[in-house]
């Protein structure tokens, strides 16, 4: 199965987002894939505010079933989010649960004027009423597989399919 | 082989009873998770929803202000409900056994027991008798262990010194009565600190302390030479029967940390103390309030470390 080129989707998203940038725009990427994508978009768009990075581990809705299994990264939002138009960036949109957790965490930092969701790929399968305002591509993913963004040593981004981790 | 009572069948931390016997990966997971929680404690809203709906029972059979308070703050910042029991004033004085007390609290839907007890091993006894969804965190048992203090010491050292593998760490004073020293020594050796020294008079060092992998010094000046980290311990008056030391003044003369003695350590050495401090007994005020001291940051990090421990055990 042929997956879209991540680098091309990035360029396409930059074109789309340019028109949206205003004085209050700021960007936040979700670890890990979303952070890579956000680093790229943030640099290409030359946003004046530094990039925010979030790990939603403390807001996940499956903690009681799965516990804190990985080592969470530290969320760093180096600007005041009150009144901002936030671009929330993730690599792949699937159930919508990560985005729900991210929005809960964001509101513990303040009250943004708006939040728009930017994703490289939407694989469908939503379990919550969440949609992306900016989406690079829709991608069909076979069941039992997981769509992931990868970054190589030369910072090149690619989309890849891999088997879902056993729960 | 008997399974480590702190770990579940998958090798994950289920109870925190002692640093001794915990694998390096578990210690690193706790320290890394604590680092993320330090970020939370610096926000305006210092709370995350992880333990919403869970009940944390602070069971303190021995007096404590700092440890109990930081556990309470940590649990509240995880959105848990916290119930503080001052056992000295309650059922135990009416004759109830430890396990009966715990069984009663369990019937009140407890999820985490934070236990401080003057008998070594009391938290182990509780951990062996709780239900699978209940977790025990040792907040200090007798002279045995005080793992969250050890972990916050390790966190503080890592925060200022980045890695353990080149460090010389000196632990000074009343090692004999100190559960803090024991926990810290185990943690430092597990994380690869190449030289851990204990400094104190013969009467305040446990016999066979060398077996823990430490170098023993009775002369503080020799022991402090070129140290990166100095951990001062409190002289535990309440645990002494009066025969171990001539006087507090005499102790200060030989083992109190003064500016002059501190100057023998590395110029960027940090000075730690688990509190409460006896100024003029184990540490001089100029050192305690000086630029090398990281004693108050230890308290702040202690909250994040306890958040990490509770959120890890409650999820496993």
Short mmCIF file of C-alpha atoms in Angstrom, two decimals:
data_model
loop_
_atom_site.label_atom_id
_atom_site.label_comp_id
_atom_site.label_asym_id
_atom_site.label_seq_id
_atom_site.Cartn_x
_atom_site.Cartn_y
_atom_site.Cartn_z
CA UNK A 1 0.00 0.00 0.00
CA UNK A 2 1.34 3.41 -0.97
CA UNK A 3 1.37 6.05 1.72
CA UNK A 4 1.45 9.76 0.94
CA UNK A 5 4.80 11.55 1.14
CA UNK A 6 5.02 13.26 4.52
CA UNK A 7 7.33 15.98 3.23
CA UNK A 8 4.82 16.91 0.51
CA UNK A 9 1.99 16.99 3.02
CA UNK A 10 4.06 19.35 5.20
CA UNK A 11 4.52 21.76 2.32
CA UNK A 12 0.81 21.58 1.56
CA UNK A 13 -0.10 22.29 5.20
CA UNK A 14 2.27 25.27 5.29
CA UNK A 15 0.54 26.73 2.22
CA UNK A 16 -2.84 26.25 3.87
CA UNK A 17 -1.80 27.63 7.27
CA UNK A 18 -0.05 30.75 5.95
CA UNK A 19 -3.37 32.45 5.32
CA UNK A 20 -4.44 31.68 8.90
CA UNK A 21 -1.51 33.27 10.75
CA UNK A 22 -2.52 36.30 12.81
CA UNK A 23 -0.92 38.32 15.60
CA UNK A 24 -2.19 35.91 18.29
CA UNK A 25 -1.27 32.67 16.53
CA UNK A 26 0.92 30.21 18.42
CA UNK A 27 1.70 26.53 17.87
CA UNK A 28 1.80 23.49 20.17
CA UNK A 29 2.96 20.03 19.07
CA UNK A 30 2.04 16.74 20.75
CA UNK A 31 4.85 14.30 21.54
CA UNK A 32 6.33 12.48 19.73
CA UNK A 33 5.28 12.59 16.08
CA UNK A 34 3.23 15.76 16.45
CA UNK A 35 6.23 17.50 18.00
CA UNK A 36 8.41 16.63 14.98
CA UNK A 37 5.73 17.89 12.60
CA UNK A 38 5.22 21.04 14.67
CA UNK A 39 8.97 21.77 14.71
CA UNK A 40 8.94 21.61 10.93
CA UNK A 41 5.77 23.70 10.44
CA UNK A 42 6.85 26.22 13.06
CA UNK A 43 10.15 26.84 11.28
CA UNK A 44 8.59 27.01 7.80
CA UNK A 45 5.88 29.43 8.94
CA UNK A 46 8.41 31.55 10.90
CA UNK A 47 6.03 32.01 13.80
CA UNK A 48 7.27 34.67 16.24
CA UNK A 49 6.28 32.82 19.44
CA UNK A 50 8.47 29.88 20.46
CA UNK A 51 6.97 26.44 19.87
CA UNK A 52 5.07 24.72 22.70
CA UNK A 53 5.45 20.96 23.23
CA UNK A 54 3.00 18.79 25.13
CA UNK A 55 2.95 15.27 26.52
CA UNK A 56 -0.61 14.31 27.41
CA UNK A 57 0.35 11.30 29.59
CA UNK A 58 -1.17 12.82 32.74
CA UNK A 59 -4.50 13.44 30.97
CA UNK A 60 -5.01 10.14 29.16
CA UNK A 61 -8.36 8.43 29.64
CA UNK A 62 -6.84 4.92 29.69
CA UNK A 63 -4.61 5.44 32.73
CA UNK A 64 -6.80 3.25 34.91
CA UNK A 65 -6.55 0.42 32.40
CA UNK A 66 -2.96 0.85 31.28
CA UNK A 67 -1.15 2.87 33.95
CA UNK A 68 1.74 5.21 33.26
CA UNK A 69 3.72 2.91 31.04
CA UNK A 70 6.11 5.12 29.20
CA UNK A 71 8.26 7.86 30.60
CA UNK A 72 6.34 11.03 30.01
CA UNK A 73 8.14 14.02 28.54
CA UNK A 74 7.84 17.34 30.21
CA UNK A 75 5.20 19.66 28.74
CA UNK A 76 6.73 23.04 27.90
CA UNK A 77 4.54 25.92 26.83
CA UNK A 78 6.85 28.95 26.76
CA UNK A 79 4.13 31.58 26.23
CA UNK A 80 0.91 32.68 27.88
CA UNK A 81 -1.90 30.84 26.11
CA UNK A 82 -4.64 33.21 27.27
CA UNK A 83 -6.29 34.87 24.26
CA UNK A 84 -4.15 32.96 21.74
CA UNK A 85 -5.28 31.36 18.51
CA UNK A 86 -3.62 27.99 18.99
CA UNK A 87 -2.62 25.58 16.28
CA UNK A 88 -2.56 22.18 17.94
CA UNK A 89 -0.40 19.81 15.89
CA UNK A 90 -0.40 16.01 15.83
CA UNK A 91 0.87 13.54 13.27
CA UNK A 92 -2.08 11.15 12.94
CA UNK A 93 -5.72 11.70 13.93
CA UNK A 94 -7.50 8.47 14.87
CA UNK A 95 -9.90 8.01 17.81
CA UNK A 96 -9.69 11.66 18.90
CA UNK A 97 -8.80 10.70 22.49
CA UNK A 98 -5.34 12.23 22.37
CA UNK A 99 -6.81 15.52 21.20
CA UNK A 100 -9.41 15.43 23.97
CA UNK A 101 -6.63 14.90 26.53
CA UNK A 102 -4.54 17.68 24.98
CA UNK A 103 -7.43 20.16 25.18
CA UNK A 104 -7.98 19.29 28.84
CA UNK A 105 -4.32 19.90 29.58
CA UNK A 106 -4.32 23.17 27.63
CA UNK A 107 -7.13 24.56 29.73
CA UNK A 108 -4.99 24.04 32.83
CA UNK A 109 -2.64 26.59 31.30
CA UNK A 110 -5.28 29.20 30.51
CA UNK A 111 -8.09 30.12 28.15
CA UNK A 112 -7.08 30.32 24.51
CA UNK A 113 -9.24 32.36 22.12
CA UNK A 114 -9.41 29.39 19.76
CA UNK A 115 -7.83 26.00 19.09
CA UNK A 116 -7.47 24.57 15.58
CA UNK A 117 -6.30 21.04 15.00
CA UNK A 118 -3.59 20.42 12.41
CA UNK A 119 -2.73 16.84 11.44
CA UNK A 120 -0.61 15.26 8.77
CA UNK A 121 -2.95 12.31 8.27
CA UNK A 122 -6.51 11.39 9.28
CA UNK A 123 -7.10 7.66 9.42
CA UNK A 124 -10.80 7.87 10.45
CA UNK A 125 -12.10 5.71 13.30
CA UNK A 126 -13.18 8.59 15.52
CA UNK A 127 -14.65 7.74 18.93
CA UNK A 128 -15.22 11.36 19.96
CA UNK A 129 -16.79 14.37 18.20
CA UNK A 130 -13.45 15.82 17.09
CA UNK A 131 -12.28 16.83 13.62
CA UNK A 132 -9.18 18.43 12.14
CA UNK A 133 -9.36 21.93 10.66
CA UNK A 134 -6.20 21.29 8.65
CA UNK A 135 -5.47 17.80 7.41
CA UNK A 136 -2.72 16.74 5.00
CA UNK A 137 -4.39 13.57 3.75
CA UNK A 138 -6.94 10.91 4.56
CA UNK A 139 -5.28 7.53 4.80
CA UNK A 140 -6.92 4.10 4.93
CA UNK A 141 -5.19 1.94 7.51
CA UNK A 142 -5.77 -1.83 7.60
CA UNK A 143 -7.07 -3.11 10.93
CA UNK A 144 -4.39 -4.24 13.37
CA UNK A 145 -2.01 -1.67 11.90
CA UNK A 146 -0.87 1.65 13.17
CA UNK A 147 0.10 4.71 11.14
CA UNK A 148 3.14 6.53 12.49
CA UNK A 149 5.31 9.45 11.57
CA UNK A 150 9.03 8.72 11.55
CA UNK A 151 12.00 11.02 11.45
CA UNK A 152 15.37 9.86 10.18
CA UNK A 153 18.84 11.11 11.09
CA UNK A 154 18.60 13.76 8.36
CA UNK A 155 15.32 15.09 9.84
CA UNK A 156 13.34 13.72 6.90
CA UNK A 157 9.75 12.89 7.80
CA UNK A 158 7.99 9.78 6.47
CA UNK A 159 4.73 8.00 7.21
CA UNK A 160 4.94 4.30 8.00
CA UNK A 161 2.60 1.43 8.82
CA UNK A 162 3.49 -0.96 11.60
CA UNK A 163 1.65 -3.62 13.58
CA UNK A 164 -0.23 -2.29 16.60
CA UNK A 165 1.57 -2.92 19.86
CA UNK A 166 0.01 -5.64 21.94
CA UNK A 167 -2.00 -3.98 24.71
CA UNK B 1 13.11 -17.64 44.17
CA UNK B 2 10.81 -15.31 46.00
CA UNK B 3 9.45 -12.49 43.89
CA UNK B 4 10.35 -8.91 44.88
CA UNK B 5 7.27 -7.90 46.90
CA UNK B 6 7.33 -4.43 45.34
CA UNK B 7 6.96 -5.59 41.75
CA UNK B 8 4.02 -7.25 40.01
CA UNK B 9 4.29 -10.26 37.70
CA UNK B 10 5.31 -7.94 34.82
CA UNK B 11 8.16 -6.43 36.84
CA UNK B 12 6.27 -3.16 37.33
CA UNK B 13 6.24 -1.21 40.55
CA UNK B 14 3.17 -2.11 42.59
CA UNK B 15 4.26 -0.93 46.02
CA UNK B 16 7.22 1.24 46.96
CA UNK B 17 8.74 -0.30 50.07
CA UNK B 18 12.48 0.14 49.64
CA UNK B 19 14.97 1.30 47.02
CA UNK B 20 16.95 -1.83 47.77
CA UNK B 21 16.25 -4.43 45.13
CA UNK B 22 14.62 -2.07 42.64
CA UNK B 23 16.06 -2.38 39.14
CA UNK B 24 17.76 0.60 37.57
CA UNK B 25 14.97 0.98 34.97
CA UNK B 26 12.34 1.43 37.67
CA UNK B 27 14.43 4.08 39.44
CA UNK B 28 14.98 5.92 36.16
CA UNK B 29 11.27 5.70 35.31
CA UNK B 30 10.41 7.31 38.65
CA UNK B 31 12.99 10.09 38.22
CA UNK B 32 11.92 10.79 34.62
CA UNK B 33 8.24 10.86 35.56
CA UNK B 34 9.05 13.18 38.46
CA UNK B 35 10.72 15.55 36.03
CA UNK B 36 7.46 15.86 34.10
CA UNK B 37 5.62 16.51 37.36
CA UNK B 38 8.07 19.29 38.24
CA UNK B 39 6.67 20.99 35.12
CA UNK B 40 3.14 20.58 36.49
CA UNK B 41 4.10 22.04 39.87
CA UNK B 42 5.42 25.16 38.15
CA UNK B 43 2.10 25.92 36.43
CA UNK B 44 -0.68 28.09 37.72
CA UNK B 45 -3.03 25.09 37.88
CA UNK B 46 -0.81 22.61 39.73
CA UNK B 47 -3.13 19.66 39.34
CA UNK B 48 -3.59 16.79 36.91
CA UNK B 49 -6.60 14.44 36.85
CA UNK B 50 -4.71 11.11 37.05
CA UNK B 51 -5.92 9.89 40.46
CA UNK B 52 -9.41 11.41 40.32
CA UNK B 53 -11.74 9.29 42.42
CA UNK B 54 -8.89 7.49 44.21
CA UNK B 55 -8.40 7.66 47.97
CA UNK B 56 -4.99 8.03 49.54
CA UNK B 57 -4.75 7.21 53.25
CA UNK B 58 -1.81 8.74 55.08
CA UNK B 59 -1.13 6.33 57.94
CA UNK B 60 1.43 7.93 60.19
CA UNK B 61 2.23 5.86 63.25
CA UNK B 62 5.16 8.15 63.98
CA UNK B 63 5.22 11.94 63.99
CA UNK B 64 6.14 13.71 60.77
CA UNK B 65 5.28 17.09 59.37
CA UNK B 66 7.25 17.50 56.18
CA UNK B 67 6.85 14.00 54.77
CA UNK B 68 3.16 13.79 55.59
CA UNK B 69 2.50 17.24 54.17
CA UNK B 70 4.40 16.62 50.94
CA UNK B 71 2.57 13.31 50.44
CA UNK B 72 -0.70 15.13 51.02
CA UNK B 73 0.17 17.88 48.54
CA UNK B 74 1.37 15.31 46.00
CA UNK B 75 -1.84 13.28 46.28
CA UNK B 76 -3.99 16.40 46.00
CA UNK B 77 -2.09 17.55 42.91
CA UNK B 78 -2.94 14.18 41.38
CA UNK B 79 -6.62 14.93 42.20
CA UNK B 80 -6.88 12.11 44.74
CA UNK B 81 -8.84 12.43 47.96
CA UNK B 82 -6.52 12.42 50.95
CA UNK B 83 -7.36 11.18 54.40
CA UNK B 84 -4.82 11.81 57.15
CA UNK B 85 -4.86 9.48 60.10
CA UNK B 86 -2.95 10.37 63.16
CA UNK B 87 -2.76 6.86 64.49
CA UNK B 88 -0.94 7.72 67.68
CA UNK B 89 -4.16 9.38 68.81
CA UNK B 90 -6.57 6.79 67.50
CA UNK B 91 -7.41 3.08 67.35
CA UNK B 92 -3.92 1.74 68.03
CA UNK B 93 -4.03 3.28 71.48
CA UNK B 94 -7.31 1.40 71.96
CA UNK B 95 -5.54 -1.87 71.10
CA UNK B 96 -6.42 -2.45 67.44
CA UNK B 97 -3.80 -4.39 65.47
CA UNK B 98 -2.04 -2.92 62.45
CA UNK B 99 -3.75 -5.29 60.03
CA UNK B 100 -7.17 -4.65 61.53
CA UNK B 101 -6.64 -0.93 61.08
CA UNK B 102 -5.70 -1.50 57.45
CA UNK B 103 -8.63 -3.88 56.85
CA UNK B 104 -11.01 -1.22 58.16
CA UNK B 105 -9.56 1.43 55.89
CA UNK B 106 -9.70 -1.00 53.00
CA UNK B 107 -13.43 -1.39 53.71
CA UNK B 108 -13.61 2.37 53.23
CA UNK B 109 -12.33 1.88 49.64
CA UNK B 110 -8.71 2.88 50.01
CA UNK B 111 -6.47 2.82 46.94
CA UNK B 112 -3.09 3.88 48.32
CA UNK B 113 -1.71 3.57 51.84
CA UNK B 114 1.17 5.87 52.67
CA UNK B 115 2.70 4.34 55.77
CA UNK B 116 5.17 5.60 58.32
CA UNK B 117 5.91 3.27 61.19
CA UNK B 118 8.56 3.01 63.88
CA UNK B 119 8.90 -0.73 63.27
CA UNK B 120 11.08 -1.79 60.38
CA UNK B 121 9.08 -3.92 57.97
CA UNK B 122 5.58 -2.68 58.90
CA UNK B 123 4.86 -1.50 55.30
CA UNK B 124 5.89 -4.96 54.02
CA UNK B 125 3.40 -6.60 56.36
CA UNK B 126 0.67 -4.30 55.06
CA UNK B 127 1.67 -4.82 51.41
CA UNK B 128 1.42 -8.60 51.85
CA UNK B 129 -2.12 -8.26 53.16
CA UNK B 130 -3.78 -5.68 50.91
CA UNK B 131 -6.09 -6.35 47.97
CA UNK B 132 -4.63 -6.40 44.44
CA UNK B 133 -5.87 -2.89 43.60
CA UNK B 134 -4.42 -1.41 46.79
CA UNK B 135 -0.91 -0.01 46.88
CA UNK B 136 1.49 0.70 49.72
CA UNK B 137 4.09 3.45 49.78
CA UNK B 138 6.65 3.37 52.58
CA UNK B 139 7.07 6.82 54.11
CA UNK B 140 9.75 5.61 56.54
CA UNK B 141 9.89 2.41 58.60
CA UNK B 142 12.07 2.24 61.70
CA UNK B 143 15.74 2.36 60.81
CA UNK B 144 15.12 0.42 57.63
CA UNK B 145 14.13 2.56 54.66
CA UNK B 146 12.71 5.88 53.54
CA UNK B 147 12.52 5.31 49.80
CA UNK B 148 10.77 8.51 48.70
CA UNK B 149 13.37 10.57 50.58
CA UNK B 150 16.10 8.53 48.87
CA UNK B 151 14.43 9.10 45.52
CA UNK B 152 14.08 12.83 46.03
CA UNK B 153 17.76 12.94 47.00
CA UNK B 154 18.60 11.07 43.79
CA UNK B 155 16.37 13.45 41.82
CA UNK B 156 18.10 16.46 43.38
CA UNK B 157 21.55 15.06 42.61
CA UNK B 158 20.57 14.32 39.01
CA UNK B 159 19.02 17.78 38.66
CA UNK B 160 22.26 19.54 39.65
CA UNK B 161 24.87 17.04 38.48
CA UNK B 162 23.09 15.52 35.43
CA UNK B 163 24.59 12.03 35.76
CA UNK B 164 25.74 9.72 38.50
CA UNK B 165 28.62 7.90 36.85
CA UNK B 166 31.37 10.36 37.78
CA UNK B 167 30.18 11.46 41.20
CA UNK B 168 31.72 11.23 44.61
CA UNK B 169 28.98 11.47 47.21
CA UNK B 170 29.58 11.80 50.95
CA UNK B 171 26.89 11.02 53.50
CA UNK B 172 27.81 12.51 56.85
CA UNK B 173 26.70 12.01 60.42
CA UNK B 174 24.36 9.60 62.13
CA UNK B 175 24.29 6.77 59.61
CA UNK B 176 23.36 4.23 62.28
CA UNK B 177 19.86 5.58 62.89
CA UNK B 178 19.30 6.85 59.38
CA UNK B 179 16.86 5.11 57.06
CA UNK B 180 17.52 7.98 54.65
CA UNK B 181 21.20 7.02 54.36
CA UNK B 182 20.40 3.39 53.69
CA UNK B 183 17.87 4.21 50.94
CA UNK B 184 20.20 6.71 49.31
CA UNK B 185 23.20 4.36 49.33
CA UNK B 186 21.18 1.65 47.56
CA UNK B 187 19.92 4.16 45.00
CA UNK B 188 23.35 5.63 44.30
CA UNK B 189 24.99 2.26 43.80
CA UNK B 190 22.14 1.07 41.54
CA UNK B 191 22.45 4.19 39.39
CA UNK B 192 26.20 3.77 39.07
CA UNK B 193 27.75 6.39 41.37
CA UNK B 194 31.38 5.21 41.52
CA UNK B 195 32.19 6.45 45.01
CA UNK B 196 29.85 6.72 47.96
CA UNK B 197 31.47 7.66 51.26
CA UNK B 198 30.01 7.56 54.73
CA UNK B 199 31.55 9.83 57.32
CA UNK B 200 30.85 9.60 61.01
CA UNK B 201 32.08 8.46 64.41
CA UNK B 202 32.40 4.71 64.90
CA UNK B 203 29.47 4.74 67.31
CA UNK B 204 27.10 6.16 64.67
CA UNK B 205 28.04 3.82 61.83
CA UNK B 206 26.27 0.48 61.54
CA UNK B 207 28.63 -2.47 61.79
CA UNK B 208 29.41 -3.93 58.38
CA UNK B 209 28.36 -0.78 56.54
CA UNK B 210 31.19 -1.42 54.03
CA UNK B 211 29.15 -4.33 52.70
CA UNK B 212 26.79 -1.77 51.12
CA UNK B 213 29.64 -0.71 48.83
CA UNK B 214 30.69 2.48 50.60
CA UNK B 215 34.04 3.85 51.80
CA UNK B 216 34.12 4.65 55.49
CA UNK B 217 35.79 7.75 56.93
CA UNK B 218 35.99 8.85 60.53
CA UNK B 219 37.88 12.04 59.69
CA UNK B 220 35.46 14.47 58.04
CA UNK B 221 38.21 16.52 56.39
CA UNK B 222 39.63 13.48 54.61
CA UNK B 223 36.16 12.25 53.71
CA UNK B 224 34.98 15.51 52.15
CA UNK B 225 37.98 15.94 49.90
CA UNK B 226 36.90 16.44 46.26
CA UNK B 227 33.28 15.45 46.87
CA UNK B 228 30.59 16.53 44.39
CA UNK B 229 27.68 15.98 46.73
CA UNK B 230 27.51 16.23 50.52
CA UNK B 231 24.47 14.81 52.28
CA UNK B 232 24.26 15.88 55.91
CA UNK B 233 22.07 13.80 58.18
CA UNK B 234 20.17 14.93 61.20
CA UNK B 235 21.54 13.89 64.56
CA UNK B 236 18.59 11.82 65.72
CA UNK B 237 18.38 12.72 69.38
CA UNK B 238 15.09 10.90 69.81
CA UNK B 239 16.63 7.60 68.70
CA UNK B 240 19.65 7.77 70.96
CA UNK B 241 19.94 6.37 74.42
CA UNK B 242 22.58 8.87 75.44
CA UNK B 243 25.66 6.67 75.32
CA UNK B 244 26.73 7.14 71.71
CA UNK B 245 28.00 10.72 71.84
CA UNK B 246 29.62 12.93 74.45
CA UNK B 247 27.64 16.05 73.44
CA UNK B 248 26.13 17.90 70.51
CA UNK B 249 28.91 20.50 70.73
CA UNK B 250 31.53 17.78 70.51
CA UNK B 251 29.73 16.32 67.50
CA UNK B 252 29.63 19.69 65.75
CA UNK B 253 33.36 20.16 66.30
CA UNK B 254 34.17 16.92 64.49
CA UNK B 255 31.26 16.30 62.13
CA UNK B 256 29.40 19.59 61.74
CA UNK B 257 29.61 21.05 58.23
CA UNK B 258 31.27 24.47 58.37
CA UNK B 259 32.42 26.70 55.54
CA UNK B 260 36.02 25.65 56.17
CA UNK B 261 35.23 21.94 55.84
CA UNK B 262 32.99 22.56 52.82
CA UNK B 263 35.93 24.23 51.05
CA UNK B 264 37.67 20.83 50.90
CA UNK B 265 34.97 19.51 48.58
CA UNK B 266 34.79 20.45 44.90
CA UNK B 267 34.07 24.17 44.30
CA UNK B 268 30.68 23.32 42.75
CA UNK B 269 29.68 20.79 45.40
CA UNK B 270 26.07 20.75 46.52
CA UNK B 271 24.99 20.38 50.14
CA UNK B 272 21.83 18.43 50.93
CA UNK B 273 19.95 17.70 54.13
CA UNK B 274 16.74 15.69 54.51
CA UNK B 275 15.49 17.97 57.28
CA UNK B 276 14.65 18.90 59.90
CA UNK B 277 18.02 20.57 60.40
CA UNK B 278 19.76 21.04 63.72
CA UNK B 279 21.69 24.23 63.03
CA UNK B 280 24.92 24.30 64.98
CA UNK B 281 24.82 20.53 65.52
CA UNK B 282 25.33 18.91 62.12
CA UNK B 283 25.39 22.02 59.93
CA UNK B 284 26.49 25.62 60.37
CA UNK B 285 23.93 28.29 59.45
CA UNK B 286 26.29 29.95 56.97
CA UNK B 287 26.42 26.66 55.02
CA UNK B 288 22.72 25.86 55.39
CA UNK B 289 21.82 29.27 53.97
CA UNK B 290 24.80 29.48 51.61
CA UNK B 291 25.13 29.14 47.85
CA UNK B 292 26.00 25.41 47.92
CA UNK B 293 22.86 24.41 49.82
CA UNK B 294 20.02 22.83 47.82
CA UNK B 295 18.00 21.91 50.89
CA UNK B 296 14.83 23.83 49.99
CA UNK B 297 14.78 22.65 46.34
CA UNK B 298 14.91 19.12 47.80
CA UNK B 299 11.56 19.79 49.47
CA UNK B 300 10.02 21.09 46.24
CA UNK B 301 11.33 18.13 44.22
CA UNK B 302 9.99 15.82 46.93
CA UNK B 303 6.44 16.68 45.90
CA UNK B 304 7.06 15.81 42.24
CA UNK B 305 8.83 12.59 43.21
CA UNK B 306 5.91 11.52 45.41
CA UNK B 307 3.48 12.38 42.59
CA UNK B 308 5.54 10.14 40.31
CA UNK B 309 5.60 7.25 42.78
CA UNK B 310 1.88 7.37 43.51
CA UNK B 311 0.87 7.70 39.86
CA UNK B 312 3.14 4.82 38.82
CA UNK B 313 2.04 2.38 41.55
CA UNK B 314 -1.65 3.22 41.23
CA UNK B 315 -1.52 2.52 37.49
CA UNK B 316 0.11 -0.90 37.86
#
